[in-house]
Short mmCIF file of N, CA and C and ligand atoms in Angstrom, two decimals:
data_model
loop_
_atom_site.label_atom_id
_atom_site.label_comp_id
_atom_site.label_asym_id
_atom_site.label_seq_id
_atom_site.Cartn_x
_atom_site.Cartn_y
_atom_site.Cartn_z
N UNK A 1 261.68 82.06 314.57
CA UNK A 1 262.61 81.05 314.10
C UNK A 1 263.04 81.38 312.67
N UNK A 2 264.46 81.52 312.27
CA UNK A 2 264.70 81.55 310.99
C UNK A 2 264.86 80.29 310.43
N UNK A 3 263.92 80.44 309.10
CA UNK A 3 263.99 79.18 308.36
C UNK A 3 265.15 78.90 307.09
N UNK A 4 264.83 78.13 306.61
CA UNK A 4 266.33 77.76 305.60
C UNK A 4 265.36 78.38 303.72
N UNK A 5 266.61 79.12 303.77
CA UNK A 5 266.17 79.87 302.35
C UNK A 5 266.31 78.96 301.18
N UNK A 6 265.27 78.17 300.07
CA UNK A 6 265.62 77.59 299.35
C UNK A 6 266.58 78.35 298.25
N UNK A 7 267.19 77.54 297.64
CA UNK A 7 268.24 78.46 296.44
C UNK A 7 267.44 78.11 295.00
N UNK A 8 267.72 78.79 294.51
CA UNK A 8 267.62 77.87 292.84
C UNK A 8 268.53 76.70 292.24
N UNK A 9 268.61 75.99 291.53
CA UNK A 9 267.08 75.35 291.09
C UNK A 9 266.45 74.49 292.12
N UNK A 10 265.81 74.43 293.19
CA UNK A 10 264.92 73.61 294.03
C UNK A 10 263.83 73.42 293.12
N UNK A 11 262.99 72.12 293.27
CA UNK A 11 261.73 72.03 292.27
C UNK A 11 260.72 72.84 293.11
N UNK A 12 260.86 72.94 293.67
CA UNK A 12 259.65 73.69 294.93
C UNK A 12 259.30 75.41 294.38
N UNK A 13 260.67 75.94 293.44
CA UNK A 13 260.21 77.14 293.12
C UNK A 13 259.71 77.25 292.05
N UNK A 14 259.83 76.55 291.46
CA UNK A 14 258.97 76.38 289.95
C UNK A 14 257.38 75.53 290.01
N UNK A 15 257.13 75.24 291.02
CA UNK A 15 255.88 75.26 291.37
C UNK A 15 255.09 75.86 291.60
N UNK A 16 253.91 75.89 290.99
CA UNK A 16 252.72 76.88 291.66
C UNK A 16 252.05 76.82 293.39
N UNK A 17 252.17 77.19 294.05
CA UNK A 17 251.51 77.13 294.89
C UNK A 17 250.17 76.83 295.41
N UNK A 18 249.65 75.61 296.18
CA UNK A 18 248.70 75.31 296.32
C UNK A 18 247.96 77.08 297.65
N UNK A 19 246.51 76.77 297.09
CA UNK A 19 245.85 78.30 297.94
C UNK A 19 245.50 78.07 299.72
N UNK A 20 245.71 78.86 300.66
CA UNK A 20 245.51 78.54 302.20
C UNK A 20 244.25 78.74 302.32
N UNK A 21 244.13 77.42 303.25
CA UNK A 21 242.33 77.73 303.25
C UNK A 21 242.17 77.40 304.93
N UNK A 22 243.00 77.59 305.63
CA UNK A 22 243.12 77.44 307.05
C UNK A 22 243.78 78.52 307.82
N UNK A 23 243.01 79.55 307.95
CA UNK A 23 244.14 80.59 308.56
C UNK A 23 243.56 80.14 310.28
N UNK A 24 245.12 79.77 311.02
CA UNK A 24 244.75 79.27 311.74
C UNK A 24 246.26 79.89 312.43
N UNK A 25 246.63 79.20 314.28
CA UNK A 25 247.81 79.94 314.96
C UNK A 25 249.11 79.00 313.76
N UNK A 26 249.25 78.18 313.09
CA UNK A 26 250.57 77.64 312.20
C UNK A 26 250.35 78.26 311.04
N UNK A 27 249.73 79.17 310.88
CA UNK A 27 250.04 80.09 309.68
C UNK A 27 250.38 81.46 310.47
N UNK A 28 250.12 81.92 311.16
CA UNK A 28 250.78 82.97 312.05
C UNK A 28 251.76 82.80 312.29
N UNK A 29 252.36 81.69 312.86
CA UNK A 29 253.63 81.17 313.01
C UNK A 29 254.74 81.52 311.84
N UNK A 30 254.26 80.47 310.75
CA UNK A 30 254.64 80.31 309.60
C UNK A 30 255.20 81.76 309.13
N UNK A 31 254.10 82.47 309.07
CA UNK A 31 254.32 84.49 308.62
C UNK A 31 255.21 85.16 309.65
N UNK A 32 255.28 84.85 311.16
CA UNK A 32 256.10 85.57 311.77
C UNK A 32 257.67 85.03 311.30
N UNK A 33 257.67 83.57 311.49
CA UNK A 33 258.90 83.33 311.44
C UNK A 33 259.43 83.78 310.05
N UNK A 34 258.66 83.68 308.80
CA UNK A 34 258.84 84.16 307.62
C UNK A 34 259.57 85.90 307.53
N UNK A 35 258.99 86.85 308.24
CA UNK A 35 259.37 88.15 308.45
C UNK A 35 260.58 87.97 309.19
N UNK A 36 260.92 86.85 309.79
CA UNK A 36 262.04 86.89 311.00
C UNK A 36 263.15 86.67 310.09
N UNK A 37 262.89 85.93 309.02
CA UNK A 37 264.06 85.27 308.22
C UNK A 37 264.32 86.46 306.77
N UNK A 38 263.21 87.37 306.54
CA UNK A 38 263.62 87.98 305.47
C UNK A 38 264.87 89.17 305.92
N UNK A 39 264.41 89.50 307.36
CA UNK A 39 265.09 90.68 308.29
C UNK A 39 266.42 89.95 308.56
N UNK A 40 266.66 88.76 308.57
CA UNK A 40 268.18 88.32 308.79
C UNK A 40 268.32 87.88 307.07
N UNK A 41 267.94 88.33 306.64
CA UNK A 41 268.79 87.90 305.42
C UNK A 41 268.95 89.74 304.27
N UNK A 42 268.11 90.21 304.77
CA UNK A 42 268.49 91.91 304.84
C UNK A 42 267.30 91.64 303.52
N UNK A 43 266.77 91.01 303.27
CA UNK A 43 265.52 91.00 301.89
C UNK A 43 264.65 92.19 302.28
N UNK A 44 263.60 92.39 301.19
CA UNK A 44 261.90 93.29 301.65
C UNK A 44 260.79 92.10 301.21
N UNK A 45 260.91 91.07 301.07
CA UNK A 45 260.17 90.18 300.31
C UNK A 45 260.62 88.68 300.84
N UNK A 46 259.75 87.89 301.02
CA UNK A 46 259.84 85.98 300.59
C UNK A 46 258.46 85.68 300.55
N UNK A 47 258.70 84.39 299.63
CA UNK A 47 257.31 84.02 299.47
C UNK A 47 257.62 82.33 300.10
N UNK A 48 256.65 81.77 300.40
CA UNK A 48 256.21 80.85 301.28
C UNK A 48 257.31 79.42 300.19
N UNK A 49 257.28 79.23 298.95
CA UNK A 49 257.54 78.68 298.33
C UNK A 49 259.50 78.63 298.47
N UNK A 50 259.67 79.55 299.03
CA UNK A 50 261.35 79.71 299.30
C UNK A 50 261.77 79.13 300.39
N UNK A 51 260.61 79.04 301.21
CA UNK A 51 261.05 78.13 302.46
C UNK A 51 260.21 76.92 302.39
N UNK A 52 260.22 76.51 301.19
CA UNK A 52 259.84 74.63 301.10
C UNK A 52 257.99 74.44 301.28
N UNK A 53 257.54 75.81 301.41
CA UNK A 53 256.00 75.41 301.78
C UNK A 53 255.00 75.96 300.51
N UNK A 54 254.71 74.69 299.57
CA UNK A 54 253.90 75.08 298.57
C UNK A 54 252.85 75.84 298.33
N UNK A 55 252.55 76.94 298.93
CA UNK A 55 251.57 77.58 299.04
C UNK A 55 251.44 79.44 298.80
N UNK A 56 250.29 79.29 298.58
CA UNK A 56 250.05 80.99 298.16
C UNK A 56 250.13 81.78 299.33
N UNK A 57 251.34 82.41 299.91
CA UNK A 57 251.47 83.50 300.79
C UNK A 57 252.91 83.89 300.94
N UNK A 58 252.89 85.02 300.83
CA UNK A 58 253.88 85.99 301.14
C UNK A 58 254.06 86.93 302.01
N UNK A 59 255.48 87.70 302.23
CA UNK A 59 255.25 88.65 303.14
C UNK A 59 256.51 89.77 302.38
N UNK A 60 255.72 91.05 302.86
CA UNK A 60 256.61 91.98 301.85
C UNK A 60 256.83 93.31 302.83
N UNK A 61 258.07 93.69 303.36
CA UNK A 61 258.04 94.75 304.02
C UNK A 61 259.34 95.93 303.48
N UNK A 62 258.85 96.62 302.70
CA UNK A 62 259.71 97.44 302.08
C UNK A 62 260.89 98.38 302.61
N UNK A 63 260.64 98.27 304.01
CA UNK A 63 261.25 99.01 305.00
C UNK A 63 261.93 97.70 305.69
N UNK A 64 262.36 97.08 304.91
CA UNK A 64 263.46 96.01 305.50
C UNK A 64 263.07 95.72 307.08
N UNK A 65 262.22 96.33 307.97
CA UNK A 65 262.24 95.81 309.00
C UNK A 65 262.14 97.20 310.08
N UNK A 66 262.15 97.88 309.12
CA UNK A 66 262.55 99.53 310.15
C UNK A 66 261.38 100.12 310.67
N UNK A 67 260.07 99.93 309.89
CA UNK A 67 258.99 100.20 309.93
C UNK A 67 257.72 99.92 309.98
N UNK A 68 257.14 99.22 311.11
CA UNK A 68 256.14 98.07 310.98
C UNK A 68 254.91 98.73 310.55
N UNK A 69 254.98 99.40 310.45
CA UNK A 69 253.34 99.62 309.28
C UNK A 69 253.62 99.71 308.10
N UNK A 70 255.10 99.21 307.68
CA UNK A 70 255.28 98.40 306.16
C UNK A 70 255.14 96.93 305.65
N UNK A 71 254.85 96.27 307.10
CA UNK A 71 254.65 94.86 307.49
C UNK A 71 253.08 94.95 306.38
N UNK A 72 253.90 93.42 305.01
CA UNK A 72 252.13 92.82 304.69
C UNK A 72 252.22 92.10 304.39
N UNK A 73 251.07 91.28 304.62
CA UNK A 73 251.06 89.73 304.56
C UNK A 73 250.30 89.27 303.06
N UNK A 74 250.13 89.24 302.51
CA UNK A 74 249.34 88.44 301.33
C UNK A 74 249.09 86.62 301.12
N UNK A 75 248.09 86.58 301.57
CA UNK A 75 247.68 85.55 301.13
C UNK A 75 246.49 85.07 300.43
N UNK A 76 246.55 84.18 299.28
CA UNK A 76 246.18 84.18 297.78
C UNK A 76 246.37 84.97 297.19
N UNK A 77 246.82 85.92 297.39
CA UNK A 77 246.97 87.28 296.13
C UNK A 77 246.87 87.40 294.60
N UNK A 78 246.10 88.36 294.27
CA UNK A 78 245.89 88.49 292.97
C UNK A 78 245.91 89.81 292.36
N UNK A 79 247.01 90.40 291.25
CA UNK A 79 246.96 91.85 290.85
C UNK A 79 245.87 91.53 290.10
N UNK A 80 244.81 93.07 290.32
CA UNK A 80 243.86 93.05 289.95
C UNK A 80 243.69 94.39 288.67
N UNK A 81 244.85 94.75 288.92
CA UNK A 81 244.85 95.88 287.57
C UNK A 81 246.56 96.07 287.95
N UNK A 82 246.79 96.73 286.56
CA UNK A 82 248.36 96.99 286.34
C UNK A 82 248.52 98.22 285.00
N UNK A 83 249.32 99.14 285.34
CA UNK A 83 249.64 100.47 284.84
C UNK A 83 250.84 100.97 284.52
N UNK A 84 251.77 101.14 283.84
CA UNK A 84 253.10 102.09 283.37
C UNK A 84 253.97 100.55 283.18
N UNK A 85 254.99 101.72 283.44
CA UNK A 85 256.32 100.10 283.25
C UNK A 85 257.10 100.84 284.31
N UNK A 86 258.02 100.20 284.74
CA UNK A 86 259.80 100.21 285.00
C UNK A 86 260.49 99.21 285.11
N UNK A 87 261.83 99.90 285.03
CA UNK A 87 262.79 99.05 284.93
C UNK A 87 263.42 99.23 286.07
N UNK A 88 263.89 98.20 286.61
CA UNK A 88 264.70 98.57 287.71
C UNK A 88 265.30 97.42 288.42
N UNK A 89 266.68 97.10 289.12
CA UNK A 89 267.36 96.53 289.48
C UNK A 89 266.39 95.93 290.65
N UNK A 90 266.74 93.89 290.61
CA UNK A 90 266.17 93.35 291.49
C UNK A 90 267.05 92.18 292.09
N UNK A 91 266.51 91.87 292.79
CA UNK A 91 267.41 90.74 294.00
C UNK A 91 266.26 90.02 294.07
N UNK A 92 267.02 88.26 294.57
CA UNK A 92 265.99 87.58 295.12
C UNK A 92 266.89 86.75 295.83
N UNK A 93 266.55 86.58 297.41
CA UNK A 93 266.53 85.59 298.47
C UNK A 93 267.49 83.98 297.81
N UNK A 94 266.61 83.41 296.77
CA UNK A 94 266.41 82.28 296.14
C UNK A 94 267.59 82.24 295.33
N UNK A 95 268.34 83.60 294.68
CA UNK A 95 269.51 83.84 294.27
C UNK A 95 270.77 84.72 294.42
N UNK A 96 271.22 84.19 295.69
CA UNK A 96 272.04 84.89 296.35
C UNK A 96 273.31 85.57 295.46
N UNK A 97 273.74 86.73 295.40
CA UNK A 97 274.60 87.72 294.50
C UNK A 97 274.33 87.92 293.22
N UNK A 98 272.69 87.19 292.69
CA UNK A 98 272.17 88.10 291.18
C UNK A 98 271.53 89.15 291.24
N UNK A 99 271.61 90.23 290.33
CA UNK A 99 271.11 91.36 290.22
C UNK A 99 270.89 91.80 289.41
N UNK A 100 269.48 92.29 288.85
CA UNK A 100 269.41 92.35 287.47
C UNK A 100 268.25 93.39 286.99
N UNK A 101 267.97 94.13 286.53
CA UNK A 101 266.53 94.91 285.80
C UNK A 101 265.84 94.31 285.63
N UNK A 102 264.66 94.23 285.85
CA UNK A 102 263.72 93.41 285.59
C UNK A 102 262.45 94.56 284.94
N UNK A 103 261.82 94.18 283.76
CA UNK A 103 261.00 94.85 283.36
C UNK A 103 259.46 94.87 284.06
N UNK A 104 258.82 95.81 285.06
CA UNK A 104 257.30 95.35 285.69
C UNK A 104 256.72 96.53 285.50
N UNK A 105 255.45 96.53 285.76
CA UNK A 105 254.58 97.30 285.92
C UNK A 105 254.86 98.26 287.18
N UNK A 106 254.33 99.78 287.00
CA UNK A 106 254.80 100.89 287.70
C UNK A 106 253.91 101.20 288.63
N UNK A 107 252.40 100.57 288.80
CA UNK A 107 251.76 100.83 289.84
C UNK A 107 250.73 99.56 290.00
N UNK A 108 250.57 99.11 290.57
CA UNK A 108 249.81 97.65 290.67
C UNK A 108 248.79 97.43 291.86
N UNK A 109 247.32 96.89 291.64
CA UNK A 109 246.39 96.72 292.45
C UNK A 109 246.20 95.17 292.96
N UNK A 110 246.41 95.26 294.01
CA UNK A 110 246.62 93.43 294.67
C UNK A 110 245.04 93.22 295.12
N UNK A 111 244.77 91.79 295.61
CA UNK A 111 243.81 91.61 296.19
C UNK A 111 244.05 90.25 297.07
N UNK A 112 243.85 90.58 297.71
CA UNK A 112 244.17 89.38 299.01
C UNK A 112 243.99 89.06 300.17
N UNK A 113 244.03 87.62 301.04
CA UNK A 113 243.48 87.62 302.18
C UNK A 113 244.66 88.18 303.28
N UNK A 114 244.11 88.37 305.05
CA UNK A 114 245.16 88.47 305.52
C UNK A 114 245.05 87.67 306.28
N UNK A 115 246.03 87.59 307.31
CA UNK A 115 246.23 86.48 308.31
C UNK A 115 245.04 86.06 309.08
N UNK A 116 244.08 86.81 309.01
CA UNK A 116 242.66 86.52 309.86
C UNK A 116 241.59 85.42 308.67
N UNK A 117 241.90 85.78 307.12
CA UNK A 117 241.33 85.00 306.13
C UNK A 117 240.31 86.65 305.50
N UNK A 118 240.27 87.43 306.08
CA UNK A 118 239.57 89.08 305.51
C UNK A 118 240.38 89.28 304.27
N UNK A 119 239.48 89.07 303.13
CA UNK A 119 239.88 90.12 301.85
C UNK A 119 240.01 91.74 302.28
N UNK A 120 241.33 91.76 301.45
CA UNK A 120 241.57 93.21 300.91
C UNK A 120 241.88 93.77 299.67
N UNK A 121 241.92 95.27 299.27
CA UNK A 121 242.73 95.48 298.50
C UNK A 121 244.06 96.23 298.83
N UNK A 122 245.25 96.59 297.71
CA UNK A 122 245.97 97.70 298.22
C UNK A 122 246.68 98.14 296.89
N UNK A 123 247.09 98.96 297.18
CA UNK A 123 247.65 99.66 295.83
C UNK A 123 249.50 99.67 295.84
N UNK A 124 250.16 99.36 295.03
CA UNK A 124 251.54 100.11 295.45
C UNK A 124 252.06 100.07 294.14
N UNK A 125 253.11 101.35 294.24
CA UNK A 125 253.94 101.63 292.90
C UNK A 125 255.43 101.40 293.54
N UNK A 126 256.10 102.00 292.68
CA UNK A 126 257.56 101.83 292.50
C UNK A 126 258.21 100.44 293.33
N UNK A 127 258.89 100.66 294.44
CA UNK A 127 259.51 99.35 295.17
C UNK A 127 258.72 98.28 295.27
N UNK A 128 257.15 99.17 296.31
CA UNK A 128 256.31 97.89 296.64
C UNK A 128 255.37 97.67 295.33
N UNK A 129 255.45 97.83 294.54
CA UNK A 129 254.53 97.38 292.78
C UNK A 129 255.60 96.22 292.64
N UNK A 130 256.98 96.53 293.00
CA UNK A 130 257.38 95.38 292.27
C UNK A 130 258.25 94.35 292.80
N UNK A 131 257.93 94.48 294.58
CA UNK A 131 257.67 93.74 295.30
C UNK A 131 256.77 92.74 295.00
N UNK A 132 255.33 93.21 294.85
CA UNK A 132 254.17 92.18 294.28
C UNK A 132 254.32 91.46 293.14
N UNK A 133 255.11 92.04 292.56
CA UNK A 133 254.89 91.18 291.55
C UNK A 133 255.60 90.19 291.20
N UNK A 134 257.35 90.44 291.66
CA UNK A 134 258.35 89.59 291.99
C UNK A 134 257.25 88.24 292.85
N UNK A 135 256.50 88.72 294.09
CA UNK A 135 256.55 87.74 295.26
C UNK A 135 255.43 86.80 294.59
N UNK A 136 254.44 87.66 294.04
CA UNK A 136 253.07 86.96 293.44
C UNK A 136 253.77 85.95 292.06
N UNK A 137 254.63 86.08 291.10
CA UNK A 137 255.30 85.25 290.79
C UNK A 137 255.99 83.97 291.16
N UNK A 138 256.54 84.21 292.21
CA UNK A 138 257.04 83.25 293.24
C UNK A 138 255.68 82.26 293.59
N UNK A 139 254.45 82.76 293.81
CA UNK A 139 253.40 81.98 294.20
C UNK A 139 252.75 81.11 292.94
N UNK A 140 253.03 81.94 291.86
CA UNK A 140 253.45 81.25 290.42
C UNK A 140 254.04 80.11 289.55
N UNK A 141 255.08 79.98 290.89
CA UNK A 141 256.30 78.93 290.52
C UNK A 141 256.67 79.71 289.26
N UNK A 142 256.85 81.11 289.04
CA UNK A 142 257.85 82.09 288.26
C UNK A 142 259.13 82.37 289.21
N UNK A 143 259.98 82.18 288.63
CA UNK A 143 261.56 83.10 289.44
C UNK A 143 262.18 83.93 288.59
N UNK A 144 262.40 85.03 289.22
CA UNK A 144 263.04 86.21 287.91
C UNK A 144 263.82 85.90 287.15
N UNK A 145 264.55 84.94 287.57
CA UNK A 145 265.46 84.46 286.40
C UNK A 145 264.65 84.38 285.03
N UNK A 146 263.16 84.11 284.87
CA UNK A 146 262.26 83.78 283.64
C UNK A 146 261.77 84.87 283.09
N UNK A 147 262.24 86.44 283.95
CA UNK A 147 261.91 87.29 283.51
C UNK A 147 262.63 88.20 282.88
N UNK A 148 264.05 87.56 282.82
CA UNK A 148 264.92 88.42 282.50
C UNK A 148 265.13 88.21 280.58
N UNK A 149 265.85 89.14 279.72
CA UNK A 149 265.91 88.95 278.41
C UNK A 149 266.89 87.39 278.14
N UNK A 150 266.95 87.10 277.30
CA UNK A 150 267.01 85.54 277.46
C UNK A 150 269.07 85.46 277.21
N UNK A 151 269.51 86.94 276.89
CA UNK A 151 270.94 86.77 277.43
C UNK A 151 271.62 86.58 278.74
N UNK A 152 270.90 87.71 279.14
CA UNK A 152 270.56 88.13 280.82
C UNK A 152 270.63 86.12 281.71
N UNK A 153 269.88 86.05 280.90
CA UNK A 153 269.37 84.30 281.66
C UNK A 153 270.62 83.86 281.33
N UNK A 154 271.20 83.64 280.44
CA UNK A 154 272.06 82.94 280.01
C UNK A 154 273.52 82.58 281.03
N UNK A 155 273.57 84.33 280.85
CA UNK A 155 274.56 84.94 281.65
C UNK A 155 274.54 84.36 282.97
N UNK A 156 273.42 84.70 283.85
CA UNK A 156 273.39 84.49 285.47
C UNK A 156 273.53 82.73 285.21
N UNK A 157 272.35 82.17 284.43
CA UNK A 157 272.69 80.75 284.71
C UNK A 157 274.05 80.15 284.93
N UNK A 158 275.07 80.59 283.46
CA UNK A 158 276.39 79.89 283.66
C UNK A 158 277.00 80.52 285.25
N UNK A 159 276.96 81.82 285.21
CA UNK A 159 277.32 81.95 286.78
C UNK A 159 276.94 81.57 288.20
N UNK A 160 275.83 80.83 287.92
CA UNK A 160 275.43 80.02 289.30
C UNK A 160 275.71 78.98 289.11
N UNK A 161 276.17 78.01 287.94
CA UNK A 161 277.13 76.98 287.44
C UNK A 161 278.37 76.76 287.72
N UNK A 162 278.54 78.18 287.68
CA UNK A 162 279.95 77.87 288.44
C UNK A 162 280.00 78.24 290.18
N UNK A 163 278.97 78.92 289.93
CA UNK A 163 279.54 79.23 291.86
C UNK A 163 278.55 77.72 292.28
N UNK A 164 277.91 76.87 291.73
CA UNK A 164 277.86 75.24 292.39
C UNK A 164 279.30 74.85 292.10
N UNK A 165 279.29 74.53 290.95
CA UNK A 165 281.13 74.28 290.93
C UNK A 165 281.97 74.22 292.30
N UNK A 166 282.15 75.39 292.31
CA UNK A 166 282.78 76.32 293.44
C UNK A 166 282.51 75.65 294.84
N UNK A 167 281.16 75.85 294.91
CA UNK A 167 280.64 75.36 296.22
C UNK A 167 280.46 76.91 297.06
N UNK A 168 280.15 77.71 295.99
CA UNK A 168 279.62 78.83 296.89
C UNK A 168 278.37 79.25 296.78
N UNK A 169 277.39 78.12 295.65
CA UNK A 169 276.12 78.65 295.71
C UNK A 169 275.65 77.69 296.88
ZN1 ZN B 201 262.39 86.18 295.01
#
């Protein structure tokens, strides 16, 4: 089932996420239909908090959908070490036609449960480093918009001001 993508400003994304402590068949649900909706919206990333559900889990598949052993689920997640920098152009779901550099870390160590409630770890750099960190933000009640230099913010804000205006956000 595809679900309805929250936009910005919803209060729901600036919330932190409460932690899952029920991995049960409506959180399977929840994660499939979640992957169903990032693949129709052409994303590699949503976090649980974009589709209205306050909670710590995400799903991140860097291969847009092409490659299911890029399929991962994170839930509670926590980077547990962080290394280099980059910069590099990002998108989010939550803000449909912004695009922007975002400054993150270049290789990043997660820790998290999976859909069964089993801790793991995993490692990822470049796309998926900053996949995690975009999504683990999101579980934050952070949205990149807070990460950007504070012109950058300025900028996108008045332009999603006007595309409400408009009626095209
Ligand atoms: Zn996002």
């Amino acid at each position: 089932m595809i679900l309805t993508i929250l936009k910005y400003p919803e209060p729901v994304l600036e919330q932190p996420g409460e932690p899952v402590t029920e991995f049960n068949d409506e959180l399977r649900k929840l994660v499939a239909d979640m992957f169903e909706t990032t693949y129709a919206s052409q994303g590699v990333g949503l976090a649980a908090p974009q589709v209205g559900v306050s909670r710590r889990l995400t799903v991140i598949d860097t291969s847009g959908g092409k490659d299911p052993e890029q399929k991962v689920v994170l839930i509670n997640p926590e980077i547990i070490s962080s290394e280099g920098r980059q910069y590099e152009e990002e998108g989010c779901l939550s803000f449909p036609e912004i695009r922007e550099k975002i400054v993150r870390a270049a290789k990043v160590r997660i820790r998290a449960q999976d859909e069964s409630g089993k801790w793991f770890e995993m490692d990822g750099e470049e796309l998926l480093a900053r996949a995690f960190q975009h999504e683990i933000d999101h579980l934050d009640g952070i949205v990149f918009l807070f990460r950007m230099s504070p012109l950058k913010r300025g900028l996108n804000l008045r332009k999603i001001r006007k595309m409400q205006k408009d009626g095209t956000w």
